[in-house]
PDB file of C-alpha atoms in Angstrom:
ATOM      1  CA  ALA D  21      23.495  -5.377 -65.143  1.00 83.00           C
ATOM      2  CA  ARG D  22      23.593  -7.082 -61.746  1.00 87.00           C
ATOM      3  CA  ALA D  23      20.029  -8.401 -62.148  1.00 92.00           C
ATOM      4  CA  LYS D  24      20.929  -9.893 -65.542  1.00 93.00           C
ATOM      5  CA  TYR D  25      24.027 -11.478 -64.031  1.00 92.00           C
ATOM      6  CA  GLU D  26      21.978 -13.187 -61.334  1.00 93.00           C
ATOM      7  CA  LYS D  27      19.359 -14.322 -63.869  1.00 94.00           C
ATOM      8  CA  TRP D  28      22.029 -15.809 -66.144  1.00 95.00           C
ATOM      9  CA  VAL D  29      23.829 -17.552 -63.291  1.00 92.00           C
ATOM     10  CA  LEU D  30      20.588 -19.193 -62.141  1.00 92.00           C
ATOM     11  CA  ALA D  31      19.688 -20.293 -65.664  1.00 94.00           C
ATOM     12  CA  LEU D  32      23.167 -21.622 -66.432  1.00 93.00           C
ATOM     13  CA  ALA D  33      23.654 -23.371 -63.086  1.00 91.00           C
ATOM     14  CA  GLY D  34      20.452 -25.368 -63.493  1.00 87.00           C
ATOM     15  CA  VAL D  35      19.662 -28.430 -65.553  1.00 86.00           C
ATOM     16  CA  ASP D  36      17.094 -26.796 -67.868  1.00 89.00           C
ATOM     17  CA  ASP D  37      18.729 -26.779 -71.306  1.00 89.00           C
ATOM     18  CA  ALA D  38      16.139 -24.383 -72.741  1.00 92.00           C
ATOM     19  CA  ALA D  39      16.803 -21.828 -69.971  1.00 93.00           C
ATOM     20  CA  ALA D  40      20.564 -22.177 -70.506  1.00 93.00           C
ATOM     21  CA  ALA D  41      20.181 -21.669 -74.276  1.00 93.00           C
ATOM     22  CA  GLU D  42      18.010 -18.606 -73.680  1.00 95.00           C
ATOM     23  CA  ALA D  43      20.608 -17.171 -71.278  1.00 95.00           C
ATOM     24  CA  MET D  44      23.402 -17.739 -73.810  1.00 95.00           C
ATOM     25  CA  ALA D  45      21.370 -15.999 -76.507  1.00 96.00           C
ATOM     26  CA  GLU D  46      20.820 -13.030 -74.165  1.00 96.00           C
ATOM     27  CA  ILE D  47      24.523 -12.887 -73.320  1.00 96.00           C
ATOM     28  CA  GLU D  48      25.409 -12.872 -77.017  1.00 95.00           C
ATOM     29  CA  GLY D  49      22.855 -10.147 -77.707  1.00 95.00           C
ATOM     30  CA  GLU D  50      24.138  -7.970 -74.856  1.00 95.00           C
ATOM     31  CA  LEU D  51      27.710  -8.408 -76.057  1.00 95.00           C
ATOM     32  CA  LEU D  52      26.913  -7.421 -79.642  1.00 92.00           C
ATOM     33  CA  SER D  53      24.835  -4.488 -78.424  1.00 92.00           C
ATOM     34  CA  ALA D  54      27.701  -3.290 -76.208  1.00 91.00           C
ATOM     35  CA  GLN D  55      30.078  -3.517 -79.154  1.00 87.00           C
ATOM     36  CA  GLN D  56      27.812  -1.402 -81.326  1.00 86.00           C
ATOM     37  CA  SER D  57      27.366   1.338 -78.754  1.00 86.00           C
ATOM     38  CA  GLY D  58      30.978   1.167 -77.545  1.00 84.00           C
ATOM     39  CA  TYR D  59      32.531  -0.573 -74.584  1.00 85.00           C
ATOM     40  CA  SER D  60      33.224   2.689 -72.759  1.00 83.00           C
ATOM     41  CA  ALA D  61      29.467   3.373 -72.594  1.00 86.00           C
ATOM     42  CA  ASN D  62      28.827  -0.115 -71.160  1.00 87.00           C
ATOM     43  CA  LEU D  63      31.618  -0.760 -68.673  1.00 90.00           C
ATOM     44  CA  GLU D  64      29.405  -2.403 -66.050  1.00 93.00           C
ATOM     45  CA  MET D  65      27.786  -4.725 -68.605  1.00 93.00           C
ATOM     46  CA  ILE D  66      31.170  -5.616 -70.123  1.00 93.00           C
ATOM     47  CA  SER D  67      32.434  -6.538 -66.649  1.00 94.00           C
ATOM     48  CA  VAL D  68      29.361  -8.711 -66.025  1.00 95.00           C
ATOM     49  CA  LEU D  69      29.661 -10.389 -69.419  1.00 95.00           C
ATOM     50  CA  GLU D  70      33.331 -11.163 -68.898  1.00 95.00           C
ATOM     51  CA  SER D  71      32.661 -12.582 -65.418  1.00 94.00           C
ATOM     52  CA  VAL D  72      29.884 -14.865 -66.643  1.00 95.00           C
ATOM     53  CA  LEU D  73      31.782 -16.020 -69.727  1.00 96.00           C
ATOM     54  CA  VAL D  74      34.945 -16.826 -67.762  1.00 96.00           C
ATOM     55  CA  CYS D  75      32.861 -18.872 -65.307  1.00 94.00           C
ATOM     56  CA  LEU D  76      31.261 -20.727 -68.202  1.00 95.00           C
ATOM     57  CA  LEU D  77      34.654 -22.064 -69.269  1.00 95.00           C
ATOM     58  CA  ALA D  78      34.083 -24.704 -66.555  1.00 93.00           C
ATOM     59  CA  HIS D  79      30.436 -25.428 -67.469  1.00 93.00           C
ATOM     60  CA  HIS D  80      29.413 -29.095 -67.683  1.00 91.00           C
ATOM     61  CA  SER D  81      27.989 -28.662 -71.208  1.00 92.00           C
ATOM     62  CA  ASP D  82      30.472 -28.824 -74.095  1.00 93.00           C
ATOM     63  CA  ASP D  83      28.279 -26.550 -76.229  1.00 93.00           C
ATOM     64  CA  ILE D  84      28.088 -23.845 -73.562  1.00 94.00           C
ATOM     65  CA  ARG D  85      31.853 -24.026 -72.941  1.00 94.00           C
ATOM     66  CA  GLU D  86      32.573 -23.694 -76.672  1.00 94.00           C
ATOM     67  CA  THR D  87      30.127 -20.815 -77.045  1.00 94.00           C
ATOM     68  CA  ALA D  88      31.709 -19.092 -74.027  1.00 95.00           C
ATOM     69  CA  ILE D  89      35.147 -19.353 -75.682  1.00 94.00           C
ATOM     70  CA  VAL D  90      33.841 -17.813 -78.906  1.00 93.00           C
ATOM     71  CA  LEU D  91      32.040 -15.011 -77.047  1.00 95.00           C
ATOM     72  CA  LEU D  92      35.137 -14.246 -74.946  1.00 94.00           C
ATOM     73  CA  ASN D  93      37.136 -13.951 -78.179  1.00 90.00           C
ATOM     74  CA  VAL D  94      34.475 -11.617 -79.551  1.00 90.00           C
ATOM     75  CA  LEU D  95      34.613  -9.585 -76.325  1.00 92.00           C
ATOM     76  CA  TYR D  96      38.408  -9.304 -76.298  1.00 89.00           C
ATOM     77  CA  ASP D  97      38.774  -8.756 -80.060  1.00 87.00           C
ATOM     78  CA  GLY D  98      36.180  -5.984 -80.128  1.00 86.00           C
ATOM     79  CA  HIS D  99      34.423  -7.334 -83.248  1.00 86.00           C
ATOM     80  CA  ASP D 100      32.259 -10.299 -84.181  1.00 85.00           C
ATOM     81  CA  LEU D 101      34.399 -11.980 -86.868  1.00 82.00           C
ATOM     82  CA  GLN D 102      34.984 -14.976 -84.576  1.00 81.00           C
ATOM     83  CA  MET D 103      31.246 -15.681 -84.662  1.00 82.00           C
ATOM     84  CA  HIS D 104      31.537 -16.592 -88.358  1.00 76.00           C
ATOM     85  CA  GLU D 105      34.643 -18.773 -88.006  1.00 77.00           C
ATOM     86  CA  SER D 106      37.832 -18.872 -85.991  1.00 76.00           C
ATOM     87  CA  LEU D 107      40.541 -16.529 -87.224  1.00 75.00           C
ATOM     88  CA  THR D 108      43.854 -17.808 -88.500  1.00 75.00           C
ATOM     89  CA  VAL D 109      46.712 -16.350 -86.492  1.00 74.00           C
ATOM     90  CA  GLN D 110      49.655 -14.859 -88.338  1.00 72.00           C
ATOM     91  CA  ILE D 111      52.412 -12.893 -86.689  1.00 73.00           C
ATOM     92  CA  ALA D 112      54.088 -10.144 -88.667  1.00 72.00           C
ATOM     93  CA  THR D 113      56.697  -7.586 -87.830  1.00 71.00           C
ATOM     94  CA  VAL D 114      56.104  -4.340 -89.649  1.00 69.00           C
ATOM     95  CA  ASP D 115      57.990  -1.092 -89.668  1.00 67.00           C
ATOM     96  CA  GLU D 116      57.161   2.315 -91.046  1.00 70.00           C
ATOM     97  CA  ASP D 117      56.760   1.003 -94.596  1.00 74.00           C
ATOM     98  CA  PRO D 118      53.371   0.077 -96.007  1.00 78.00           C
ATOM     99  CA  LEU D 119      52.432  -3.589 -95.668  1.00 83.00           C
ATOM    100  CA  VAL D 120      51.096  -5.400 -98.737  1.00 86.00           C
ATOM    101  CA  ILE D 121      48.796  -8.337 -98.078  1.00 86.00           C
ATOM    102  CA  LYS D 122      48.569 -10.837-100.925  1.00 87.00           C
ATOM    103  CA  ILE D 123      45.902 -13.525-100.907  1.00 84.00           C
ATOM    104  CA  PRO D 124      46.568 -16.320-103.417  1.00 86.00           C
ATOM    105  CA  LEU D 125      43.664 -17.305-105.666  1.00 84.00           C
ATOM    106  CA  ARG D 126      42.702 -20.877-106.443  1.00 80.00           C
ATOM    107  CA  GLU D 127      43.830 -22.204-109.807  1.00 79.00           C
ATOM    108  CA  ASN D 128      41.335 -21.300-112.555  1.00 74.00           C
ATOM    109  CA  SER D 129      39.365 -18.933-110.315  1.00 72.00           C
ATOM    110  CA  ASP D 130      36.715 -16.971-112.183  1.00 70.00           C
ATOM    111  CA  VAL D 131      37.252 -13.461-110.891  1.00 69.00           C
ATOM    112  CA  SER D 132      35.272 -11.787-113.653  1.00 67.00           C
ATOM    113  CA  GLN D 133      32.655 -10.591-111.159  1.00 61.00           C
ATOM    114  CA  LEU D 134      35.428  -8.826-109.258  1.00 60.00           C
ATOM    115  CA  GLY D 135      36.559  -6.701-112.195  1.00 54.00           C
ATOM    116  CA  ASN D 136      39.853  -5.165-111.140  1.00 52.00           C
ATOM    117  CA  GLY D 137      38.934  -5.716-107.487  1.00 53.00           C
ATOM    118  CA  SER D 138      37.009  -2.452-107.158  1.00 60.00           C
ATOM    119  CA  GLY D 139      34.060  -4.324-105.638  1.00 72.00           C
ATOM    120  CA  LEU D 140      36.262  -5.650-102.852  1.00 80.00           C
ATOM    121  CA  HIS D 141      37.603  -4.099 -99.699  1.00 83.00           C
ATOM    122  CA  LEU D 142      39.989  -5.284 -97.072  1.00 87.00           C
ATOM    123  CA  ARG D 143      38.554  -4.219 -93.716  1.00 87.00           C
ATOM    124  CA  LEU D 144      41.219  -3.828 -91.049  1.00 89.00           C
ATOM    125  CA  PHE D 145      40.378  -3.694 -87.340  1.00 89.00           C
ATOM    126  CA  GLY D 146      43.006  -2.440 -84.946  1.00 86.00           C
ATOM    127  CA  PRO D 147      44.324   0.245 -82.634  1.00 85.00           C
ATOM    128  CA  SER D 148      43.646   3.887 -83.446  1.00 83.00           C
ATOM    129  CA  LYS D 149      46.329   6.525 -83.784  1.00 82.00           C
ATOM    130  CA  GLU D 150      45.019   8.242 -80.663  1.00 83.00           C
ATOM    131  CA  LEU D 151      46.370   6.496 -77.573  1.00 79.00           C
ATOM    132  CA  HIS D 152      43.106   6.257 -75.618  1.00 81.00           C
ATOM    133  CA  ALA D 153      40.702   5.890 -78.550  1.00 80.00           C
ATOM    134  CA  PRO D 154      38.983   2.528 -79.049  1.00 82.00           C
ATOM    135  CA  PRO D 155      40.061   0.245 -81.886  1.00 85.00           C
ATOM    136  CA  ARG D 156      38.348   0.918 -85.189  1.00 85.00           C
ATOM    137  CA  TRP D 157      37.672  -0.398 -88.694  1.00 87.00           C
ATOM    138  CA  THR D 158      39.381   1.060 -91.744  1.00 88.00           C
ATOM    139  CA  ASP D 159      38.701   0.120 -95.377  1.00 88.00           C
ATOM    140  CA  HIS D 160      41.404  -0.493 -97.971  1.00 89.00           C
ATOM    141  CA  ALA D 161      41.213  -1.037-101.736  1.00 88.00           C
ATOM    142  CA  VAL D 162      41.871  -4.469-103.206  1.00 87.00           C
ATOM    143  CA  THR D 163      43.328  -5.169-106.640  1.00 86.00           C
ATOM    144  CA  VAL D 164      43.561  -8.373-108.673  1.00 86.00           C
ATOM    145  CA  LEU D 165      47.151  -9.361-109.522  1.00 87.00           C
ATOM    146  CA  THR D 166      47.655 -11.161-112.827  1.00 86.00           C
ATOM    147  CA  VAL D 167      50.442 -12.890-114.734  1.00 86.00           C
ATOM    148  CA  PRO D 168      50.615 -13.249-118.524  1.00 87.00           C
ATOM    149  CA  THR D 169      49.945 -16.700-119.982  1.00 83.00           C
ATOM    150  CA  SER D 170      51.494 -18.252-123.058  1.00 84.00           C
ATOM    151  CA  ALA D 171      48.196 -17.527-124.847  1.00 85.00           C
ATOM    152  CA  GLY D 172      48.748 -13.811-124.278  1.00 83.00           C
ATOM    153  CA  GLU D 173      45.998 -13.499-121.651  1.00 84.00           C
ATOM    154  CA  ASN D 174      46.304 -12.323-118.092  1.00 83.00           C
ATOM    155  CA  ARG D 175      45.611 -15.024-115.495  1.00 83.00           C
ATOM    156  CA  PRO D 176      44.549 -13.813-112.032  1.00 83.00           C
ATOM    157  CA  VAL D 177      46.834 -15.200-109.324  1.00 86.00           C
ATOM    158  CA  ALA D 178      46.175 -13.144-106.194  1.00 86.00           C
ATOM    159  CA  LEU D 179      44.259 -10.375-104.512  1.00 87.00           C
ATOM    160  CA  SER D 180      46.379  -7.588-103.089  1.00 89.00           C
ATOM    161  CA  ALA D 181      45.830  -4.761-100.628  1.00 90.00           C
ATOM    162  CA  ALA D 182      48.401  -2.164 -99.597  1.00 88.00           C
ATOM    163  CA  LEU D 183      48.021  -1.059 -96.005  1.00 87.00           C
ATOM    164  CA  PRO D 184      49.513   2.170 -94.713  1.00 85.00           C
ATOM    165  CA  PRO D 185      52.016   1.988 -91.851  1.00 83.00           C
ATOM    166  CA  PHE D 186      50.357   0.831 -88.647  1.00 82.00           C
ATOM    167  CA  PRO D 187      49.919   3.676 -86.161  1.00 77.00           C
ATOM    168  CA  ARG D 188      50.706   1.515 -83.120  1.00 80.00           C
ATOM    169  CA  SER D 189      51.763  -1.986 -82.281  1.00 79.00           C
ATOM    170  CA  GLY D 190      49.002  -4.370 -81.343  1.00 80.00           C
ATOM    171  CA  PHE D 191      46.582  -6.926 -82.670  1.00 83.00           C
ATOM    172  CA  TYR D 192      45.056  -6.280 -86.078  1.00 86.00           C
ATOM    173  CA  ASP D 193      42.368  -8.408 -87.732  1.00 86.00           C
ATOM    174  CA  TRP D 194      41.287  -8.175 -91.347  1.00 86.00           C
ATOM    175  CA  VAL D 195      38.610  -9.576 -93.604  1.00 85.00           C
ATOM    176  CA  LEU D 196      37.829  -9.362 -97.322  1.00 83.00           C
ATOM    177  CA  THR D 197      34.381  -7.955 -97.973  1.00 81.00           C
ATOM    178  CA  SER D 198      32.320  -6.895-100.946  1.00 76.00           C
ATOM    179  CA  ALA D 199      30.672  -3.531-101.419  1.00 65.00           C
ATOM    180  CA  ASP D 200      27.131  -3.317-102.758  1.00 59.00           C
ATOM    181  CA  ASN D 201      25.733   0.160-103.336  1.00 45.00           C
ATOM    182  CA  GLY D 202      28.539   1.591-101.243  1.00 49.00           C
ATOM    183  CA  VAL D 203      27.657  -0.523 -98.174  1.00 46.00           C
ATOM    184  CA  ILE D 204      30.444  -2.751 -96.888  1.00 50.00           C
ATOM    185  CA  ASN D 205      29.081  -6.224 -96.202  1.00 48.00           C
ATOM    186  CA  ALA D 206      30.136  -9.073 -93.950  1.00 53.00           C
ATOM    187  CA  PRO D 207      32.590 -11.740 -95.174  1.00 54.00           C
ATOM    188  CA  ASP D 208      31.394 -13.108 -98.506  1.00 55.00           C
ATOM    189  CA  SER D 209      31.388 -16.868 -99.166  1.00 57.00           C
ATOM    190  CA  ASN D 210      31.866 -16.174-102.905  1.00 57.00           C
ATOM    191  CA  ILE D 211      35.143 -14.421-102.130  1.00 62.00           C
ATOM    192  CA  LYS D 212      36.259 -17.268 -99.846  1.00 61.00           C
ATOM    193  CA  ALA D 213      35.610 -19.769-102.635  1.00 60.00           C
ATOM    194  CA  LEU D 214      38.132 -17.940-104.847  1.00 63.00           C
ATOM    195  CA  CYS D 215      40.936 -17.711-102.307  1.00 68.00           C
ATOM    196  CA  ASP D 216      43.535 -20.373-101.726  1.00 57.00           C
ATOM    197  CA  HIS D 217      43.968 -19.972 -97.984  1.00 54.00           C
TER     198      HIS D 217
END
């Protein structure tokens, strides 16, 4: 890890844009690799990555500074959702009751491909029940909420997911995903097009 640190510092301190871009790509790759195998198995690399990324917050290049901010968020969040787009912050106080998340749909959304929502999942990332266990993903069912129209039809108005009580306080992130052949996919632009938020 130390050799990579020194290589990245040299590349990023110089004026060669290609070397800097290559170093940033390596840093991103190491970060995503460390996330997949678990931070606890990569403590030295995580420390090196954090050190380099914090230093890059003062880099002379706007692009490198912005990328460093995104990668620090990815490092601290423990997942890569920030690489797709920045997350909207919402603060909620929850107790021991289940929390229901409702996502309004755009007017006249065609949700026919969603059926009753069975092809959708809300993926929640947050603290585990076990005190010293790393954060983890859990999957939750999504349903389509409807209201009757004057024509006697049901108009979809929202997607809904009921989450069980949170095991611990902390930061939780969630994303709507689709499931194809039982495999949960990354955020789906078709789903985003339906939602009104």
